[in-house]
Short mmCIF file of C-alpha atoms and ligand atoms in Angstrom, two decimals:
data_model
loop_
_atom_site.label_atom_id
_atom_site.label_comp_id
_atom_site.label_asym_id
_atom_site.label_seq_id
_atom_site.Cartn_x
_atom_site.Cartn_y
_atom_site.Cartn_z
CA UNK A 1 -17.87 11.67 11.11
CA UNK A 2 -20.43 10.61 13.71
CA UNK A 3 -23.39 9.43 11.67
CA UNK A 4 -21.54 7.09 9.29
CA UNK A 5 -19.75 5.58 12.28
CA UNK A 6 -23.00 4.81 14.08
CA UNK A 7 -24.72 3.54 10.95
CA UNK A 8 -21.74 1.27 10.39
CA UNK A 9 -22.06 -0.11 13.89
CA UNK A 10 -25.78 -0.77 13.58
CA UNK A 11 -25.63 -2.19 10.07
CA UNK A 12 -22.49 -4.18 10.77
CA UNK A 13 -24.10 -5.82 13.74
CA UNK A 14 -27.34 -6.49 11.92
CA UNK A 15 -25.36 -8.27 9.16
CA UNK A 16 -23.68 -10.57 11.61
CA UNK A 17 -26.72 -11.69 13.55
CA UNK A 18 -30.30 -10.66 14.13
CA UNK A 19 -31.56 -9.37 16.46
CA UNK A 20 -28.66 -6.98 16.92
CA UNK A 21 -26.71 -7.21 20.14
CA UNK A 22 -26.07 -4.12 22.23
CA UNK A 23 -22.90 -4.30 24.29
CA UNK A 24 -21.57 -3.09 27.61
CA UNK A 25 -19.08 -0.22 27.50
CA UNK A 26 -16.31 -1.01 29.96
CA UNK A 27 -12.79 0.39 30.06
CA UNK A 28 -13.29 2.16 26.73
CA UNK A 29 -14.34 -1.00 24.91
CA UNK A 30 -17.57 -2.67 23.87
CA UNK A 31 -17.91 -6.02 25.60
CA UNK A 32 -20.29 -8.95 25.68
CA UNK A 33 -21.58 -9.95 29.13
CA UNK A 34 -19.15 -12.21 30.99
CA UNK A 35 -21.96 -14.66 31.75
CA UNK A 36 -22.82 -14.93 28.03
CA UNK A 37 -26.47 -14.29 28.92
CA UNK A 38 -28.70 -11.86 27.03
CA UNK A 39 -32.09 -10.19 27.51
CA UNK A 40 -34.56 -9.47 24.72
CA UNK A 41 -35.43 -5.89 23.91
CA UNK A 42 -38.88 -5.24 22.50
CA UNK A 43 -40.05 -2.46 20.19
CA UNK A 44 -43.22 -1.13 21.88
CA UNK A 45 -44.86 -0.09 18.60
CA UNK A 46 -44.71 -3.62 17.17
CA UNK A 47 -44.37 -5.90 20.18
CA UNK A 48 -41.41 -7.58 18.43
CA UNK A 49 -37.94 -8.34 19.76
CA UNK A 50 -35.46 -6.30 17.76
CA UNK A 51 -32.30 -6.34 19.87
CA UNK A 52 -30.66 -8.04 22.80
CA UNK A 53 -28.78 -6.56 25.72
CA UNK A 54 -26.29 -8.05 28.17
CA UNK A 55 -27.91 -9.60 31.22
CA UNK A 56 -24.98 -8.25 33.22
CA UNK A 57 -24.01 -9.65 36.59
CA UNK A 58 -21.76 -8.69 39.50
CA UNK A 59 -18.78 -9.92 37.43
CA UNK A 60 -19.39 -7.29 34.75
CA UNK A 61 -19.84 -4.72 37.49
CA UNK A 62 -16.51 -5.69 38.99
CA UNK A 63 -14.82 -5.19 35.61
CA UNK A 64 -16.49 -1.77 35.33
CA UNK A 65 -15.40 -0.93 38.88
CA UNK A 66 -11.79 -1.84 38.17
CA UNK A 67 -11.84 0.34 35.04
CA UNK A 68 -13.53 3.26 36.80
CA UNK A 69 -11.18 3.05 39.80
CA UNK A 70 -8.10 2.91 37.60
CA UNK A 71 -9.28 5.89 35.52
CA UNK A 72 -10.28 8.02 38.51
CA UNK A 73 -6.96 9.58 39.63
CA UNK A 74 -6.07 10.83 36.15
CA UNK A 75 -9.60 12.08 35.35
CA UNK A 76 -9.92 13.87 38.69
CA UNK A 77 -6.54 15.51 38.07
CA UNK A 78 -7.36 16.48 34.48
CA UNK A 79 -7.87 20.21 34.20
CA UNK A 80 -11.52 21.23 34.05
CA UNK A 81 -10.88 22.90 30.70
CA UNK A 82 -9.74 19.59 29.21
CA UNK A 83 -12.66 17.62 30.69
CA UNK A 84 -14.90 20.29 29.26
CA UNK A 85 -13.32 20.02 25.77
CA UNK A 86 -13.87 16.26 25.65
CA UNK A 87 -17.45 16.56 26.86
CA UNK A 88 -18.20 19.26 24.29
CA UNK A 89 -16.97 16.90 21.57
CA UNK A 90 -19.51 14.34 22.81
CA UNK A 91 -22.26 16.98 22.79
CA UNK A 92 -21.38 17.93 19.20
CA UNK A 93 -21.47 14.28 18.13
CA UNK A 94 -24.97 13.95 19.62
CA UNK A 95 -26.04 16.96 17.56
CA UNK A 96 -24.43 15.54 14.40
CA UNK A 97 -26.28 12.27 14.94
CA UNK A 98 -29.57 13.82 16.00
CA UNK A 99 -31.70 12.10 13.37
CA UNK A 100 -30.29 8.63 13.97
CA UNK A 101 -30.56 8.99 17.73
CA UNK A 102 -34.13 10.33 17.47
CA UNK A 103 -35.16 7.34 15.35
CA UNK A 104 -33.45 4.96 17.77
CA UNK A 105 -35.18 6.56 20.76
CA UNK A 106 -38.54 6.37 19.06
CA UNK A 107 -38.07 2.72 18.12
CA UNK A 108 -36.84 1.75 21.57
CA UNK A 109 -39.38 3.69 23.65
CA UNK A 110 -42.45 4.05 21.41
CA UNK A 111 -42.42 7.85 21.55
CA UNK A 112 -43.23 9.88 18.41
CA UNK A 113 -39.99 10.46 16.50
CA UNK A 114 -40.93 14.14 16.18
CA UNK A 115 -40.84 14.47 19.98
CA UNK A 116 -37.45 12.78 20.17
CA UNK A 117 -36.18 15.19 17.49
CA UNK A 118 -37.23 18.34 19.30
CA UNK A 119 -37.00 17.25 22.93
CA UNK A 120 -35.05 14.13 23.90
CA UNK A 121 -31.99 14.34 21.71
CA UNK A 122 -31.41 18.13 21.70
CA UNK A 123 -31.79 18.06 25.47
CA UNK A 124 -29.26 15.22 25.78
CA UNK A 125 -26.72 17.36 23.89
CA UNK A 126 -27.66 20.38 26.01
CA UNK A 127 -27.15 18.41 29.24
CA UNK A 128 -23.59 17.57 28.25
CA UNK A 129 -22.67 21.02 26.99
CA UNK A 130 -24.35 22.74 29.95
CA UNK A 131 -22.25 20.89 32.55
CA UNK A 132 -19.14 20.95 30.35
CA UNK A 133 -19.28 24.73 30.49
CA UNK A 134 -20.73 25.07 34.01
CA UNK A 135 -17.63 23.43 35.43
CA UNK A 136 -15.52 26.25 33.94
CA UNK A 137 -17.49 28.74 36.04
CA UNK A 138 -17.58 26.80 39.27
CA UNK A 139 -16.23 28.74 42.20
CA UNK A 140 -16.11 28.01 45.88
CA UNK A 141 -16.75 29.99 49.05
CA UNK A 142 -14.35 31.74 51.39
CA UNK A 143 -15.17 32.78 54.95
CA UNK A 144 -12.87 35.48 56.23
CA UNK A 145 -12.88 36.19 59.96
CA UNK A 146 -10.92 39.44 60.25
CA UNK A 147 -7.66 39.15 62.17
CA UNK A 148 -8.49 35.59 63.16
CA UNK A 149 -8.82 33.06 60.36
CA UNK A 150 -9.43 32.50 56.67
CA UNK A 151 -11.53 29.55 55.59
CA UNK A 152 -11.93 28.38 52.05
CA UNK A 153 -13.91 25.48 50.63
CA UNK A 154 -12.58 22.91 48.23
CA UNK A 155 -15.17 21.02 46.18
CA UNK A 156 -13.51 17.79 45.22
CA UNK A 157 -14.79 14.87 43.14
CA UNK A 158 -16.08 11.93 45.14
CA UNK A 159 -14.60 8.97 43.26
CA UNK A 160 -16.57 6.31 41.42
CA UNK A 161 -20.27 7.14 41.29
CA UNK A 162 -23.34 5.25 40.05
CA UNK A 163 -26.04 6.67 37.79
CA UNK A 164 -29.26 4.70 37.28
CA UNK A 165 -31.79 6.00 34.78
CA UNK A 166 -35.32 5.07 33.64
CA UNK A 167 -37.07 4.33 30.34
CA UNK A 168 -39.36 7.31 29.83
CA UNK A 169 -36.76 9.84 28.63
CA UNK A 170 -33.86 7.46 28.06
CA UNK A 171 -30.93 9.48 26.68
CA UNK A 172 -32.26 12.74 28.15
CA UNK A 173 -32.17 11.46 31.77
CA UNK A 174 -29.08 9.30 31.27
CA UNK A 175 -27.03 12.34 30.21
CA UNK A 176 -28.67 14.55 32.86
CA UNK A 177 -26.94 12.40 35.48
CA UNK A 178 -23.62 11.48 33.94
CA UNK A 179 -22.81 14.99 32.67
CA UNK A 180 -22.43 16.69 36.08
CA UNK A 181 -20.72 13.59 37.48
CA UNK A 182 -18.08 13.59 34.75
CA UNK A 183 -17.68 17.37 34.66
CA UNK A 184 -16.93 17.39 38.39
CA UNK A 185 -14.12 14.87 37.90
CA UNK A 186 -15.74 11.62 39.01
CA UNK A 187 -15.63 8.41 37.06
CA UNK A 188 -18.98 6.80 36.43
CA UNK A 189 -20.68 3.45 36.21
CA UNK A 190 -24.04 4.02 34.57
CA UNK A 191 -26.99 1.67 34.20
CA UNK A 192 -29.65 2.65 31.69
CA UNK A 193 -33.10 1.05 31.85
CA UNK A 194 -33.18 -2.47 30.43
CA UNK A 195 -36.44 -1.49 28.72
CA UNK A 196 -34.78 1.27 26.65
CA UNK A 197 -31.05 0.55 26.29
CA UNK A 198 -30.47 1.54 22.65
CA UNK A 199 -29.46 5.20 22.83
CA UNK A 200 -27.17 4.57 25.81
CA UNK A 201 -25.42 1.97 23.67
CA UNK A 202 -25.15 4.41 20.75
CA UNK A 203 -23.89 7.01 23.22
CA UNK A 204 -21.03 4.69 24.16
CA UNK A 205 -19.96 4.72 20.49
CA UNK A 206 -19.93 8.51 20.58
CA UNK A 207 -17.81 8.54 23.73
CA UNK A 208 -15.24 6.32 22.01
CA UNK A 209 -15.28 8.57 18.94
CA UNK A 210 -14.91 11.69 21.10
CA UNK A 211 -11.81 10.27 22.79
CA UNK A 212 -13.18 9.98 26.32
CA UNK A 213 -10.37 8.21 28.19
CA UNK A 214 -10.98 4.53 28.90
CA UNK A 215 -12.77 3.78 32.17
CA UNK A 216 -14.02 7.33 32.79
CA UNK A 217 -17.55 6.28 31.84
CA UNK A 218 -18.67 2.66 31.95
CA UNK A 219 -22.15 1.56 30.87
CA UNK A 220 -23.50 -1.74 32.11
CA UNK A 221 -26.78 -3.07 30.75
CA UNK A 222 -29.18 -5.45 32.41
CA UNK A 223 -31.89 -5.97 34.97
CA UNK A 224 -32.48 -3.51 37.78
CA UNK A 225 -32.78 -6.15 40.49
CA UNK A 226 -29.50 -7.72 39.37
CA UNK A 227 -26.94 -5.30 37.94
CA UNK A 228 -28.68 -2.19 39.34
CA UNK A 229 -28.74 -3.75 42.79
CA UNK A 230 -25.09 -4.85 42.47
CA UNK A 231 -24.13 -1.27 41.55
CA UNK A 232 -26.00 0.16 44.55
CA UNK A 233 -24.46 -2.41 46.89
CA UNK A 234 -20.86 -2.09 45.73
CA UNK A 235 -18.86 -0.63 48.62
CA UNK A 236 -16.63 1.41 46.31
CA UNK A 237 -19.55 3.28 44.73
CA UNK A 238 -19.57 6.51 46.72
CA UNK A 239 -22.80 8.07 45.45
CA UNK A 240 -25.92 6.98 43.62
CA UNK A 241 -28.01 9.24 41.45
CA UNK A 242 -31.28 7.52 40.58
CA UNK A 243 -34.40 8.44 38.63
CA UNK A 244 -37.26 5.97 38.54
CA UNK A 245 -40.20 4.61 40.46
CA UNK A 246 -40.75 5.41 44.15
CA UNK A 247 -40.81 1.70 45.08
CA UNK A 248 -37.36 1.20 43.51
CA UNK A 249 -36.14 4.40 45.18
CA UNK A 250 -37.04 2.91 48.56
CA UNK A 251 -35.02 -0.25 47.83
CA UNK A 252 -32.03 1.82 46.71
CA UNK A 253 -32.26 4.07 49.78
CA UNK A 254 -32.47 1.06 52.10
CA UNK A 255 -29.42 -0.51 50.45
CA UNK A 256 -27.28 2.61 50.29
CA UNK A 257 -28.12 4.29 53.62
CA UNK A 258 -26.25 1.87 55.93
CA UNK A 259 -23.17 2.37 53.74
CA UNK A 260 -23.51 6.18 54.05
CA UNK A 261 -23.50 6.75 50.32
CA UNK A 262 -24.62 10.09 48.96
CA UNK A 263 -28.05 9.70 47.41
CA UNK A 264 -30.03 11.71 44.90
CA UNK A 265 -33.46 10.24 44.23
CA UNK A 266 -35.82 11.64 41.61
CA UNK A 267 -38.99 9.57 41.92
CA UNK A 268 -42.62 9.62 40.90
CA UNK A 269 -45.17 12.40 40.78
CA UNK A 270 -48.93 12.93 40.91
CA UNK A 271 -48.81 16.49 39.80
CA UNK A 272 -51.68 18.96 40.12
CA UNK A 273 -52.56 21.24 37.23
CA UNK A 274 -54.69 23.97 38.86
CA UNK A 275 -56.85 26.04 36.54
CA UNK A 276 -58.56 29.28 37.59
CA UNK A 277 -61.36 30.93 35.61
CA UNK A 278 -59.25 34.05 34.95
CA UNK A 279 -56.47 32.26 33.04
CA UNK A 280 -55.50 32.74 29.40
CA UNK A 281 -57.87 30.02 28.17
CA UNK A 282 -56.22 29.19 24.82
CA UNK A 283 -52.72 29.09 26.25
CA UNK A 284 -53.93 26.93 29.13
CA UNK A 285 -55.74 24.49 26.82
CA UNK A 286 -52.79 24.11 24.43
CA UNK A 287 -50.35 23.57 27.28
CA UNK A 288 -52.67 21.27 29.23
CA UNK A 289 -52.89 18.96 26.22
CA UNK A 290 -49.10 18.66 26.34
CA UNK A 291 -48.79 18.44 30.12
CA UNK A 292 -51.38 15.65 30.11
CA UNK A 293 -50.30 13.53 27.16
CA UNK A 294 -46.74 14.37 26.03
CA UNK A 295 -44.71 11.17 25.75
CA UNK A 296 -47.98 9.23 26.30
CA UNK A 297 -48.17 10.81 29.77
CA UNK A 298 -44.95 9.04 30.77
CA UNK A 299 -43.11 12.05 32.18
CA UNK A 300 -42.75 12.39 35.93
CA UNK A 301 -43.73 16.07 35.51
CA UNK A 302 -47.01 15.45 33.68
CA UNK A 303 -50.03 17.12 35.27
CA UNK A 304 -52.14 14.04 35.78
CA UNK A 305 -54.69 15.68 38.13
CA UNK A 306 -56.46 18.61 36.51
CA UNK A 307 -58.05 20.71 39.24
CA UNK A 308 -60.50 23.23 37.79
CA UNK A 309 -62.41 26.15 39.34
CA UNK A 310 -66.08 25.17 39.42
CA UNK A 311 -67.34 28.21 37.47
CA UNK A 312 -65.45 27.00 34.36
CA UNK A 313 -65.61 23.26 35.02
CA UNK A 314 -68.17 22.39 32.34
CA UNK A 315 -66.54 24.70 29.80
CA UNK A 316 -63.16 23.12 30.48
CA UNK A 317 -64.50 19.60 30.01
CA UNK A 318 -66.12 20.47 26.67
CA UNK A 319 -63.12 22.36 25.25
CA UNK A 320 -60.48 19.97 26.56
CA UNK A 321 -62.19 16.79 25.43
CA UNK A 322 -62.74 18.28 21.94
CA UNK A 323 -58.99 18.83 21.65
CA UNK A 324 -58.04 15.46 23.07
CA UNK A 325 -60.18 13.83 20.39
CA UNK A 326 -58.07 15.54 17.73
CA UNK A 327 -54.82 13.90 18.88
CA UNK A 328 -53.40 11.49 16.29
CA UNK A 329 -52.41 8.08 17.67
CA UNK A 330 -50.24 5.74 15.63
CA UNK A 331 -46.88 4.50 14.35
CA UNK A 332 -44.33 6.60 16.25
CA UNK A 333 -42.05 6.72 13.21
CA UNK A 334 -44.73 8.86 11.53
CA UNK A 335 -46.17 12.29 12.25
CA UNK A 336 -48.35 11.45 15.27
CA UNK A 337 -49.08 13.02 18.66
CA UNK A 338 -49.37 9.80 20.65
CA UNK A 339 -47.13 6.77 20.14
CA UNK A 340 -46.98 3.48 22.02
CA UNK A 341 -46.58 3.15 25.78
CA UNK A 342 -43.31 1.55 26.75
CA UNK A 343 -44.20 -2.10 27.37
CA UNK A 344 -47.01 -4.61 27.55
CA UNK A 345 -46.93 -4.87 31.38
CA UNK A 346 -46.99 -1.09 31.61
CA UNK A 347 -49.94 -0.91 29.18
CA UNK A 348 -51.81 -3.48 31.27
CA UNK A 349 -51.06 -1.53 34.45
CA UNK A 350 -52.59 1.61 32.89
CA UNK A 351 -55.62 -0.32 31.59
CA UNK A 352 -56.05 -1.70 35.12
CA UNK A 353 -56.38 1.84 36.48
CA UNK A 354 -58.96 2.71 33.82
CA UNK A 355 -60.94 -0.42 34.70
CA UNK A 356 -60.75 0.52 38.36
CA UNK A 357 -62.18 3.97 37.50
CA UNK A 358 -65.09 2.32 35.68
CA UNK A 359 -65.78 0.09 38.66
CA UNK A 360 -65.87 3.17 40.91
CA UNK A 361 -68.56 4.69 38.71
CA UNK A 362 -66.38 7.34 37.06
CA UNK A 363 -67.28 8.87 33.70
CA UNK A 364 -64.73 8.26 30.97
CA UNK A 365 -65.18 11.49 29.00
CA UNK A 366 -62.98 10.26 26.16
CA UNK A 367 -60.60 7.34 25.54
CA UNK A 368 -60.32 4.41 27.91
CA UNK A 369 -59.30 1.71 25.43
CA UNK A 370 -56.39 0.03 23.72
CA UNK A 371 -55.97 1.09 20.08
CA UNK A 372 -55.36 -1.28 17.19
CA UNK A 373 -53.00 0.47 14.77
CA UNK A 374 -53.14 -1.29 11.39
CA UNK A 375 -50.05 -2.54 9.53
CA UNK A 376 -46.65 -3.10 11.11
CA UNK A 377 -47.90 -1.79 14.47
CA UNK A 378 -50.86 -4.19 14.76
CA UNK A 379 -49.47 -5.71 17.98
CA UNK A 380 -48.15 -2.47 19.47
CA UNK A 381 -49.00 -1.08 22.89
CA UNK A 382 -51.22 1.86 21.98
CA UNK A 383 -53.73 3.50 24.30
CA UNK A 384 -56.27 6.24 23.71
CA UNK A 385 -55.65 9.48 25.59
CA UNK A 386 -58.13 9.21 28.42
CA UNK A 387 -59.97 11.85 30.47
CA UNK A 388 -61.81 10.75 33.60
CA UNK A 389 -64.37 12.70 35.61
CA UNK A 390 -66.34 12.01 38.78
CA UNK A 391 -63.73 10.51 41.11
CA UNK A 392 -62.98 11.69 44.64
CA UNK A 393 -59.60 13.26 45.38
CA UNK A 394 -58.69 10.37 47.69
CA UNK A 395 -59.31 7.45 45.32
CA UNK A 396 -56.47 5.35 43.90
CA UNK A 397 -56.49 7.09 40.51
CA UNK A 398 -55.95 10.44 42.23
CA UNK A 399 -53.37 9.17 44.69
CA UNK A 400 -51.15 6.75 42.74
CA UNK A 401 -48.87 7.46 39.81
CA UNK A 402 -50.45 5.96 36.68
CA UNK A 403 -47.71 7.20 34.35
CA UNK A 404 -49.73 6.90 31.17
CA UNK A 405 -52.09 8.89 28.93
CA UNK A 406 -54.72 9.20 31.65
CA UNK A 407 -55.85 12.35 33.45
CA UNK A 408 -58.58 12.99 35.98
CA UNK A 409 -60.57 16.21 36.42
CA UNK A 410 -61.64 17.52 39.82
CA UNK A 411 -63.61 20.70 40.65
CA UNK A 412 -62.78 23.22 43.41
CA UNK A 413 -64.54 26.26 44.85
CA UNK A 414 -61.91 28.08 46.90
CA UNK A 415 -58.15 28.60 46.88
CA UNK A 416 -57.89 26.64 50.12
CA UNK A 417 -59.76 23.72 48.61
CA UNK A 418 -57.53 23.77 45.52
CA UNK A 419 -54.45 23.70 47.77
CA UNK A 420 -55.87 20.86 49.89
CA UNK A 421 -56.51 18.73 46.83
CA UNK A 422 -53.15 19.64 45.24
CA UNK A 423 -51.20 18.82 48.40
CA UNK A 424 -53.28 15.78 49.33
CA UNK A 425 -51.10 13.02 47.86
CA UNK A 426 -47.90 11.30 49.01
CA UNK A 427 -46.06 12.99 46.11
CA UNK A 428 -44.71 16.50 45.61
CA UNK A 429 -42.76 16.95 42.40
CA UNK A 430 -44.26 19.63 40.14
CA UNK A 431 -47.39 21.78 40.23
CA UNK A 432 -48.82 24.03 37.55
CA UNK A 433 -51.01 27.07 38.20
CA UNK A 434 -53.12 28.88 35.62
CA UNK A 435 -54.23 32.36 36.70
CA UNK A 436 -53.74 35.97 35.68
CA UNK A 437 -53.83 37.00 39.33
CA UNK A 438 -50.15 37.28 40.23
CA UNK A 439 -50.76 37.84 43.93
CA UNK A 440 -52.70 34.61 44.09
CA UNK A 441 -50.00 32.83 42.08
CA UNK A 442 -47.22 33.95 44.44
CA UNK A 443 -49.25 33.08 47.52
CA UNK A 444 -50.16 29.63 46.23
CA UNK A 445 -46.64 28.90 44.98
CA UNK A 446 -45.43 29.32 48.55
CA UNK A 447 -48.03 26.91 49.88
CA UNK A 448 -47.78 24.10 47.35
CA UNK A 449 -45.93 20.99 48.63
CA UNK A 450 -43.85 20.69 45.53
CA UNK A 451 -40.26 20.98 44.35
CA UNK A 452 -41.28 22.87 41.23
CA UNK A 453 -44.13 25.31 40.54
CA UNK A 454 -44.90 26.44 37.01
CA UNK A 455 -47.10 29.50 36.66
CA UNK A 456 -48.92 29.78 33.32
CA UNK A 457 -46.59 27.27 31.70
CA UNK A 458 -45.35 23.69 31.94
CA UNK A 459 -41.98 22.03 31.46
CA UNK A 460 -40.24 25.32 30.78
CA UNK A 461 -36.74 24.38 31.84
CA UNK A 462 -33.65 26.38 32.69
CA UNK A 463 -30.87 23.91 33.46
CA UNK A 464 -29.47 26.20 36.17
CA UNK A 465 -32.53 25.79 38.40
CA UNK A 466 -32.93 23.23 41.21
CA UNK A 467 -34.88 20.20 40.02
CA UNK A 468 -36.48 17.57 42.25
CA UNK A 469 -39.33 16.79 44.58
CA UNK A 470 -40.52 16.58 48.17
CA UNK A 471 -42.31 13.79 50.07
CA UNK A 472 -42.28 10.53 48.08
CA UNK A 473 -41.12 12.33 44.93
CA UNK A 474 -37.56 12.12 46.09
CA UNK A 475 -34.57 13.42 47.97
CA UNK A 476 -32.11 16.03 46.80
CA UNK A 477 -32.02 18.34 43.80
CA UNK A 478 -30.49 18.01 40.36
CA UNK A 479 -29.59 20.80 37.95
CA UNK A 480 -27.03 23.61 37.97
CA UNK A 481 -24.88 24.01 41.07
CA UNK A 482 -27.08 21.55 42.97
CA UNK A 483 -25.87 18.72 40.73
CA UNK A 484 -22.24 19.82 40.90
CA UNK A 485 -22.52 20.02 44.69
CA UNK A 486 -24.01 16.54 44.82
CA UNK A 487 -21.17 15.09 42.78
CA UNK A 488 -18.46 16.75 44.91
CA UNK A 489 -17.48 16.71 48.56
CA UNK A 490 -16.98 20.04 50.28
CA UNK A 491 -13.77 20.32 52.30
CA UNK A 492 -13.15 23.35 54.48
CA UNK A 493 -9.56 24.53 54.85
CA UNK A 494 -8.95 26.85 57.82
CA UNK A 495 -5.85 29.05 58.09
CA UNK A 496 -5.21 30.82 61.36
CA UNK A 497 -4.09 34.35 60.71
O1 TXE B 501 -39.13 1.72 37.03
P1 TXE B 501 -37.85 1.35 37.88
P2 TXE B 501 -40.25 0.76 36.47
C1 TXE B 501 -42.54 5.18 37.81
C2 TXE B 501 -43.80 4.95 37.01
C3 TXE B 501 -43.69 3.53 36.63
C4 TXE B 501 -43.06 2.95 37.87
C5 TXE B 501 -42.35 1.65 37.68
O2 TXE B 501 -44.92 5.13 37.84
O3 TXE B 501 -44.93 2.94 36.35
O4 TXE B 501 -42.14 3.92 38.28
O5 TXE B 501 -41.49 1.73 36.57
C6 TXE B 501 -33.51 0.26 37.79
N1 TXE B 501 -31.53 -1.41 42.22
N2 TXE B 501 -41.47 5.77 37.03
O6 TXE B 501 -40.47 -0.39 37.40
O7 TXE B 501 -37.81 -0.11 38.16
C7 TXE B 501 -34.13 -0.14 36.48
O8 TXE B 501 -33.39 -1.18 35.88
C8 TXE B 501 -31.02 -0.55 41.33
C9 TXE B 501 -41.25 7.17 37.26
O9 TXE B 501 -39.97 0.45 35.09
O10 TXE B 501 -37.81 2.29 39.00
C10 TXE B 501 -34.09 1.17 35.73
O11 TXE B 501 -32.79 1.39 35.20
N3 TXE B 501 -31.67 -0.21 40.19
C11 TXE B 501 -40.05 7.65 36.64
C12 TXE B 501 -34.38 2.19 36.81
O12 TXE B 501 -34.11 1.52 38.04
C13 TXE B 501 -32.87 -0.76 39.95
C14 TXE B 501 -39.50 7.02 35.45
C15 TXE B 501 -35.81 2.71 36.86
O13 TXE B 501 -36.70 1.63 36.82
C16 TXE B 501 -33.45 -1.67 40.86
C17 TXE B 501 -39.80 5.61 35.36
C18 TXE B 501 -32.71 -2.00 42.04
N4 TXE B 501 -33.19 -2.84 42.96
C19 TXE B 501 -40.78 5.05 36.12
N5 TXE B 501 -34.65 -2.03 40.35
C20 TXE B 501 -39.65 9.08 36.82
N6 TXE B 501 -39.43 9.51 38.06
O14 TXE B 501 -39.49 9.80 35.86
C21 TXE B 501 -34.83 -1.39 39.19
N7 TXE B 501 -33.75 -0.61 38.93
#
């Protein structure tokens, strides 16, 4: 059912006009922007415009708000089991359309299609089914004061909520936000990144096919500073869940705080990957390749600072660089390890950091350049995976989020020094530790300024666990009950006995 429907939509639109136009999803229908204005969407692997998205304005937001407000009372009153059934239908449709969605994600973002097949799209389906079933198990607290009072807590949906998602894991992070919001009984206005809008548009088709009632989810496309800002500012939006850059997070916080909106901010990272001499060397090397360069290094969890015990520093450099050189870079629709980075400005930003490293006298152990991929990808935004040595822990490359296929290596002598370096940035999202010494691992895990610590692994996810960062990596936690708590208000009911 699903795949032919989506193919029909894409082909049908391509027949009418090229580039294809992606539409807003408001009140259960696909709509053009009220202003009639469009933005170009570029395929990172080719540098060519291949679709257009609505350049939505406050007028489109108002239409979405009216739809979401009208749908709210019925959706909030719908039994959890029924909300769950509808959401599971959406999850199944994602699975049925896995190949099409993976190809779309790869085209839109530049990521290898193989990665989208095994990570992005399966996880998007899992996000929906996880919260669709979690809501069936939600329970609330009671506080019984013998002979005096009985208190119980209601966890009620908030109303209309806003979800704003980024371009690095487009459908994965989009669904990670809207799934708990919808499961808890809220209605949603969601804004995907204007840089990667395609799978959110395809997702709106799946919601229609699954029979999601009109207005329960509304998807508005367009620029962050325009439609994203309008969404954050709207007085009827009760909560904002945002994933993106720290600078944008600050703007959103400043806008939302005076209106006392609930805020969940998942922002940047500058994550340490700490390697001790006693680790399982092969496992560490294989995982460190992934934690450094998966998705072209454009994952907020990537371990961009590799902090290595001095006794194995030279060995690490030799072994790691040899493996990095084996990574295949190229057309993301083929079997490659490294695709294109998401946009030309982003590529230039990353190249700027590499240039800055050179100017500071760093050694580029491998990489450091743009790659010319022959054929259809000749103008694509490809970068070599890059390993940099010889920079101090306080320099810009070790303090700022580069968000590309670039890692630095730093040596340490003692546990205290490793902790100082690891904790010495404004960020605190995820840290990885490689050691066979469990006592040391437990002790360090306690001391790392970080929302997440992975010991002898990376990006091993259990959707029940709290997910988020400290310091400038964000506010609040997503995942499991944390997300359902965020998207509900607790109300205490006290009965005097
Ligand atoms: O993200 P933005 P950008 C980091 C990464 C990257 C940097 C900038 O370092 O280089 O951020 O990326 C919407 N009100 N991360 O500028 O702008 C925007 O339309 C409301 C880390 O591309 O933060 C998009 O939907 N919304 C990261 C979303 O915010 C606004 C993932 C994220 O885009 C808005 C991505 C506004 N005023 C980038 N301005 C992670 N944590 O995983 C923009 N947006």
